[in-house]
mmCIF file of C-alpha atoms in Angstrom:
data_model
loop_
_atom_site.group_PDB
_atom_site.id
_atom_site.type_symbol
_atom_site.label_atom_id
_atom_site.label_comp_id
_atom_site.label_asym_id
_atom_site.label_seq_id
_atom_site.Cartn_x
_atom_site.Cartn_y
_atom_site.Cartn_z
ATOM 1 C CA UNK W 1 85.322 -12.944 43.777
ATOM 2 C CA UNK W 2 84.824 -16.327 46.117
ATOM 3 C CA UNK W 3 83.706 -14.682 48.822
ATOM 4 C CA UNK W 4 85.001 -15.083 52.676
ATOM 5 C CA UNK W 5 86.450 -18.678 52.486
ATOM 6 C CA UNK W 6 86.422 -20.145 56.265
ATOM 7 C CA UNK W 7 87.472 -24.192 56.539
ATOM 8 C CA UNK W 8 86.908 -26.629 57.763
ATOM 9 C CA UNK W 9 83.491 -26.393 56.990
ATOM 10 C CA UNK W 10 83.185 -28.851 59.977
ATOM 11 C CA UNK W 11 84.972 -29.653 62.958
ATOM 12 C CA UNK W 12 84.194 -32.416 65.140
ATOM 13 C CA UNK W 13 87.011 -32.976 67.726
ATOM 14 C CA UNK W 14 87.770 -34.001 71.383
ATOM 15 C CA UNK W 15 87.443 -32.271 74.455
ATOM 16 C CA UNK W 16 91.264 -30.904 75.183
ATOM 17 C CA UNK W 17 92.436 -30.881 71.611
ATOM 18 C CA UNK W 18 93.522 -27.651 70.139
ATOM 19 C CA UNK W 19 90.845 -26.962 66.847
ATOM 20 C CA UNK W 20 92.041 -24.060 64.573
ATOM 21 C CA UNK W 21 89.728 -22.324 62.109
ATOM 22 C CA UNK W 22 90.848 -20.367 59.412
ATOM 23 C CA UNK W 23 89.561 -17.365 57.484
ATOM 24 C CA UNK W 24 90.472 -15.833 54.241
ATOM 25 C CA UNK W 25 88.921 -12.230 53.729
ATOM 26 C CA UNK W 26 88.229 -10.212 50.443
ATOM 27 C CA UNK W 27 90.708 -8.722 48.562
ATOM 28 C CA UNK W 28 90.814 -4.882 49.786
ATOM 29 C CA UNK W 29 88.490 -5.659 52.785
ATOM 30 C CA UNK W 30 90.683 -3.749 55.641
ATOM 31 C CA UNK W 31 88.637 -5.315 58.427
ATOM 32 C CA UNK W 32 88.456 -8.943 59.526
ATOM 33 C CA UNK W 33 85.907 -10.208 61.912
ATOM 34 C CA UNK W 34 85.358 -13.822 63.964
ATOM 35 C CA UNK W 35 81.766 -14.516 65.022
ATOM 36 C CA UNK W 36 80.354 -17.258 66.925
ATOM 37 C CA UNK W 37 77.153 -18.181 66.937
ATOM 38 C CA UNK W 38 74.707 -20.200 69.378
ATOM 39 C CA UNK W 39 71.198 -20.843 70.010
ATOM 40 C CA UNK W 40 71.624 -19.188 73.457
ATOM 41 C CA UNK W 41 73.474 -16.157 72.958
ATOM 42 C CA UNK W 42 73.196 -15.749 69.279
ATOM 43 C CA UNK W 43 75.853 -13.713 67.331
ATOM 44 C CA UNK W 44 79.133 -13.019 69.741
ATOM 45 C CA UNK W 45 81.598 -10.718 68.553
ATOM 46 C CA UNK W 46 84.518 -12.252 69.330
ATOM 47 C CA UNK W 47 87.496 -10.235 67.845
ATOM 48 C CA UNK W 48 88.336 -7.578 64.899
ATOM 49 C CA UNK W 49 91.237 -6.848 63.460
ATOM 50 C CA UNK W 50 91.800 -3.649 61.192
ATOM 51 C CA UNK W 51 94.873 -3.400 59.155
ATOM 52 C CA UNK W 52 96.323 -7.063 60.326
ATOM 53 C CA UNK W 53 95.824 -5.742 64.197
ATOM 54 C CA UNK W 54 93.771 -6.916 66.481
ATOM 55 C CA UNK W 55 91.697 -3.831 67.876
ATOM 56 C CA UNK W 56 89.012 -5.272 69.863
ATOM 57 C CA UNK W 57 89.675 -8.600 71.576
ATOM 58 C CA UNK W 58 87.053 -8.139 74.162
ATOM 59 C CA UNK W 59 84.596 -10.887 73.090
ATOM 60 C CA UNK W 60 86.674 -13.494 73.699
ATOM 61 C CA UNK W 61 85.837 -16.053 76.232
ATOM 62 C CA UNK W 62 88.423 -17.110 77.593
ATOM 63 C CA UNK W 63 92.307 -17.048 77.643
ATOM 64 C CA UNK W 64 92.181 -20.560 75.791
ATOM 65 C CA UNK W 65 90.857 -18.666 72.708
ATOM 66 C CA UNK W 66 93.333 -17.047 70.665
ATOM 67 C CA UNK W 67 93.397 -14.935 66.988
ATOM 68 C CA UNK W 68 95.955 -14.042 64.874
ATOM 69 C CA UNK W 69 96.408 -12.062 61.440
ATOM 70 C CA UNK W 70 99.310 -12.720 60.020
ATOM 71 C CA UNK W 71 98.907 -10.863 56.396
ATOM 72 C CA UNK W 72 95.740 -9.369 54.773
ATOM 73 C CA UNK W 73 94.510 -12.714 53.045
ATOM 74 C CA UNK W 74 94.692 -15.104 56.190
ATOM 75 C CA UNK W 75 93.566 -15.015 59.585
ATOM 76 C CA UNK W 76 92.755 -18.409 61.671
ATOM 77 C CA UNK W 77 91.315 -18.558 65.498
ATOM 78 C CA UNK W 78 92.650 -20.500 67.569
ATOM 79 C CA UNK W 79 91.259 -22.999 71.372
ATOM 80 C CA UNK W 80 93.303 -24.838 73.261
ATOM 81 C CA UNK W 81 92.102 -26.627 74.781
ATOM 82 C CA UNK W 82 88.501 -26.925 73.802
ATOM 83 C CA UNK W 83 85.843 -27.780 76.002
ATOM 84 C CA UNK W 84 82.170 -29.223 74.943
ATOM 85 C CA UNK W 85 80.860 -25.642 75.799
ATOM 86 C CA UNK W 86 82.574 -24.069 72.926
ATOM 87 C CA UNK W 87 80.834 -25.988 70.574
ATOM 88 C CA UNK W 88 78.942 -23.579 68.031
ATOM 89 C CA UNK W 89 79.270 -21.710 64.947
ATOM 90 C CA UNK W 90 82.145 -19.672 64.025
ATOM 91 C CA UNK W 91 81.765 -17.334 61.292
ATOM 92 C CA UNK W 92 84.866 -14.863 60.030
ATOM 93 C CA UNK W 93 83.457 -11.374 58.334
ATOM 94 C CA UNK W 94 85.396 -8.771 56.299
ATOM 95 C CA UNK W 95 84.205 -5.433 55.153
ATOM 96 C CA UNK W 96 84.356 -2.119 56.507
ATOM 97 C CA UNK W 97 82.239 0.341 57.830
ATOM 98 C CA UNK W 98 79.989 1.522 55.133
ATOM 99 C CA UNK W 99 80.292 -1.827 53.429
ATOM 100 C CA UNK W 100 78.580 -3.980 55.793
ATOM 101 C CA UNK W 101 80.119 -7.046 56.030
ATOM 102 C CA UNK W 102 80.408 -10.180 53.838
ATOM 103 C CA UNK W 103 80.336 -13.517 56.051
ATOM 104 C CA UNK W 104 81.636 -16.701 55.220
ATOM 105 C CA UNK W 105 80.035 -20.022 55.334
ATOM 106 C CA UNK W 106 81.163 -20.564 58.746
ATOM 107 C CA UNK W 107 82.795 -23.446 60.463
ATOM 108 C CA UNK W 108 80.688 -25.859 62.758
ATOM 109 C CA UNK W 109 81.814 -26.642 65.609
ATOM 110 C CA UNK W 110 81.470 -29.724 67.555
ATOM 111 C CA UNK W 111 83.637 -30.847 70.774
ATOM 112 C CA UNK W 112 82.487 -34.224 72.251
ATOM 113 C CA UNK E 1 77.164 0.848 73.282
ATOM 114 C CA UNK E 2 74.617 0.368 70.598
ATOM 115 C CA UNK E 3 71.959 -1.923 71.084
ATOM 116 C CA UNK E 4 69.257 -3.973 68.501
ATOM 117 C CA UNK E 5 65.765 -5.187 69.612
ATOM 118 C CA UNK E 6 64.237 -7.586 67.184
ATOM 119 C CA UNK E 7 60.777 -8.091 69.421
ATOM 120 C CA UNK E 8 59.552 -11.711 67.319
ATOM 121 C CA UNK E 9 61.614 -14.424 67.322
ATOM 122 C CA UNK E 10 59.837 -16.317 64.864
ATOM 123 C CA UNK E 11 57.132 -14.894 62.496
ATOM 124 C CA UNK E 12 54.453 -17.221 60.776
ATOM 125 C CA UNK E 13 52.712 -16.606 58.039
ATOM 126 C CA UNK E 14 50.845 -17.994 54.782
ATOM 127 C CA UNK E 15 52.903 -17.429 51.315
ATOM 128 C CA UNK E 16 51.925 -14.034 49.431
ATOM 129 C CA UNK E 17 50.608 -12.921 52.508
ATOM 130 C CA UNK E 18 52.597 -9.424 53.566
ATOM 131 C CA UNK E 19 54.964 -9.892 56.653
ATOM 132 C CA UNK E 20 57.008 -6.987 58.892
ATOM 133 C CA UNK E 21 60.194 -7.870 60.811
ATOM 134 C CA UNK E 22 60.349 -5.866 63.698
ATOM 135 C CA UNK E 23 63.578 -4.047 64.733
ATOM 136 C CA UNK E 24 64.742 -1.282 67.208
ATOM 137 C CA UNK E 25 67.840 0.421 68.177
ATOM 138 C CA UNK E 26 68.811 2.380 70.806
ATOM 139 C CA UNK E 27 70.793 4.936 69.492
ATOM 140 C CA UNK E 28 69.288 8.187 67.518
ATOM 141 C CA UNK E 29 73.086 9.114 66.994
ATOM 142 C CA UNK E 30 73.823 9.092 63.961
ATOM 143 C CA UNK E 31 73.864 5.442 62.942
ATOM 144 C CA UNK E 32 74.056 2.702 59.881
ATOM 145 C CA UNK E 33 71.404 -0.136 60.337
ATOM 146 C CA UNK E 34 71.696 -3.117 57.523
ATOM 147 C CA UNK E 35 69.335 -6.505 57.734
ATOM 148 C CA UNK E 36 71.154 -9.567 56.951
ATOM 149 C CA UNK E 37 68.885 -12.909 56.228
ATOM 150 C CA UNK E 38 70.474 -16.694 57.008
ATOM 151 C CA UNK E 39 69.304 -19.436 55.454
ATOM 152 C CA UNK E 40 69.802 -23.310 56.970
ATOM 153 C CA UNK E 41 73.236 -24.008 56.738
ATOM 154 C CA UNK E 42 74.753 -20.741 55.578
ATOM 155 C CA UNK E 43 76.542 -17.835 56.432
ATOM 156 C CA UNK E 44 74.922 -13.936 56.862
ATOM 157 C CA UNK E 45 74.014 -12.630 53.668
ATOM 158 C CA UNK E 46 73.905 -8.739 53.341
ATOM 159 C CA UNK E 47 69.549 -7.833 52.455
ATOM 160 C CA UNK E 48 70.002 -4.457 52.477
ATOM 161 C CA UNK E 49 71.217 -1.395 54.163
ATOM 162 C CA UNK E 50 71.034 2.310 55.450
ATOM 163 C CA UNK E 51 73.806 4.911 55.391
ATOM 164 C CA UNK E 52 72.343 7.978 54.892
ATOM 165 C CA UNK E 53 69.526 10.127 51.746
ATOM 166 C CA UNK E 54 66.012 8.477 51.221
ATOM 167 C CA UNK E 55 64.624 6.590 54.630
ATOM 168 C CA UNK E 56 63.384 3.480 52.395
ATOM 169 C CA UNK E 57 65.571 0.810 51.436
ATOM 170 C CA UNK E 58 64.978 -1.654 49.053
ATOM 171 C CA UNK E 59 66.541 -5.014 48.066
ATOM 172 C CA UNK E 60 66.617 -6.977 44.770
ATOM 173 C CA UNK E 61 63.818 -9.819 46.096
ATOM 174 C CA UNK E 62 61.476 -7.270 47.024
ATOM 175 C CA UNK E 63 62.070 -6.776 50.328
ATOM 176 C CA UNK E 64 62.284 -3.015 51.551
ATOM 177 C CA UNK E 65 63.334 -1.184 55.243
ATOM 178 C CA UNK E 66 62.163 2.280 56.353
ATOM 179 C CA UNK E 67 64.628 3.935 58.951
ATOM 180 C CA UNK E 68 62.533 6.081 61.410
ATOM 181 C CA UNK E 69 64.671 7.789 63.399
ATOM 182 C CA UNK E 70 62.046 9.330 65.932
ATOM 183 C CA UNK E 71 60.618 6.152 66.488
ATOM 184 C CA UNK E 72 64.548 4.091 66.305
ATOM 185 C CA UNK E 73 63.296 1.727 64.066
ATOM 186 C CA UNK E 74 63.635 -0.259 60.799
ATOM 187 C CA UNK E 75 61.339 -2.599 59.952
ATOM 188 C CA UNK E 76 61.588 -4.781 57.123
ATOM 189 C CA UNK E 77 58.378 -5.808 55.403
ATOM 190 C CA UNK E 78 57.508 -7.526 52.216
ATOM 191 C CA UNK E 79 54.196 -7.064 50.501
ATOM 192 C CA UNK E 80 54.059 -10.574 49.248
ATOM 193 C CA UNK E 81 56.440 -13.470 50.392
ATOM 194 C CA UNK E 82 57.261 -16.909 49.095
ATOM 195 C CA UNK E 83 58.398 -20.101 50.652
ATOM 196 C CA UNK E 84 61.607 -18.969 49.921
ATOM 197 C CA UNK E 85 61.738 -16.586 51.811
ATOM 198 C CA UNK E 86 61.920 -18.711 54.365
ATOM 199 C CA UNK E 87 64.824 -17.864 56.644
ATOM 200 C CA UNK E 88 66.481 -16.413 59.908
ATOM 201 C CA UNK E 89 66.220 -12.424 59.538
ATOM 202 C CA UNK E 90 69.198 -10.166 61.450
ATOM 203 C CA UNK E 91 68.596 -6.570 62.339
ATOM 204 C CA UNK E 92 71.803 -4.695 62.570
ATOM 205 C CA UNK E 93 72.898 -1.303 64.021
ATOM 206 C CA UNK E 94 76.802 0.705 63.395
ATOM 207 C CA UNK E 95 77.317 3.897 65.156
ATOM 208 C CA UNK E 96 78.770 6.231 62.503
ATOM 209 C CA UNK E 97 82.624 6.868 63.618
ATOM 210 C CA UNK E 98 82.986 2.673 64.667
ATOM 211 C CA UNK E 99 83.371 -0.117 62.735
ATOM 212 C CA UNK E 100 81.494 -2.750 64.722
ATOM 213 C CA UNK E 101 78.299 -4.148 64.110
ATOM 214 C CA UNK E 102 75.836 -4.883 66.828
ATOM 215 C CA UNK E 103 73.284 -7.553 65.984
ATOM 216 C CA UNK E 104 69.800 -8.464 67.105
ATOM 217 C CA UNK E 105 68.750 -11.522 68.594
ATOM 218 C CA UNK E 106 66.926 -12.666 64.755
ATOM 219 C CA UNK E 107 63.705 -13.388 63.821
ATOM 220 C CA UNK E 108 62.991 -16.958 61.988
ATOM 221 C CA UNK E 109 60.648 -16.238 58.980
ATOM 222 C CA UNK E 110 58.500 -19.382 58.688
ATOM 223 C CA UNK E 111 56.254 -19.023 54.956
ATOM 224 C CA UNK E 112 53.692 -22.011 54.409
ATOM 225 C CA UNK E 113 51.675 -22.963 51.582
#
């Protein structure tokens, strides 16, 4: 089992260009989760999706932030356009409810 | 809506000494709490977890978690730590019935020689 595979790893791009992260979850995990993480406000929920549907998209910032699920092994978030503020962490999760969840190595963000 | 407290944001102590992690939640319904630790670089790793039977928890390094539900707390202590063990600690709280987790604020674990 690899794990929860995010990539890039890193992600250093300009302010206004579209970044995309991308997620693959465990095998037979039914729930998929996207993080983000800063010094200021810590761990964000930022979406779940149960199934392939989205069921919470409450966490996310702003309308330039976007998530999609297409099948159970692939999930990527989406911002266009980025700004320097949404510079962070991004970490995707999948597990379930008595699991817990098993986090991936996250993707660092960085918009100059 | 659930809510974690993790009081310390960092904790320093001297290796083998013991150390407690502090953590509060605010619901007494009936709830799953889990700790998760992060170290430099990495994602959340799961430490250990409450569902339901004995109170204590235990995890494989020796660290363990007592759920006390009159006082909404588990704590995570160690009777011994290592440099190792340094790390960012994450409190975490799941109302039975949901599937979110709600996540404290973390506590840095700093062990020196």
């Amino acid at each position: 089992d690899a794990g929860v595979i995010q990539s890039p790893r890193h992600e250093v791009t300009e302010m206004g260009q579209e970044v995309t992260l991308r997620c693959k979850p465990i095998s037979g995990h039914d729930y998929l989760f996207w993080y983000r993480q800063t010094m200021m406000r810590g761990l964000e929920l930022l979406i779940y999706f149960n199934n392939n549907v989205p069921i919470d998209d409450s966490g996310m910032p702003e309308d330039r932030f976007s998530a999609k699920m297409p099948n159970a092994s692939f999930s990527t978030l989406k911002i266009q356009p980025s700004e320097p503020r949404d510079s962070a962490v991004y970490f995707c999760a999948s597990g379930g409810r008595t699991h817990g969840y098993t986090f991936g190595s996250g993707t660092r963000l960085t918009v100059v | 809506a659930q809510s974690v407290t993790q009081l310390d944001s960092q904790v320093p102590v001297f290796e083998e000494a013991p150390v407690e992690l502090r953590c509060n939640y605010s619901s007494s319904v009936s709830v799953y709490l889990f700790w998760y630790v992060q170290y430099p670089n990495q994602g959340l790793q799961l430490l250990l977890k409450y569902l339901s039977g004995s109170t204590l928890v235990e995890s494989i390094n020796g660290f363990e978690a007592e759920f006390n539900k009159s006082q909404t707390s588990f704590h995570l202590r160690k009777p011994s730590v290592h440099i190792s063990d340094t790390a960012e600690y994450f409190c975490a709280a799941m109302n039975s019935g949901y599937s979110t987790l709600t996540f404290g604020k973390g506590t840095m674990l700093l062990v020196s020689p």
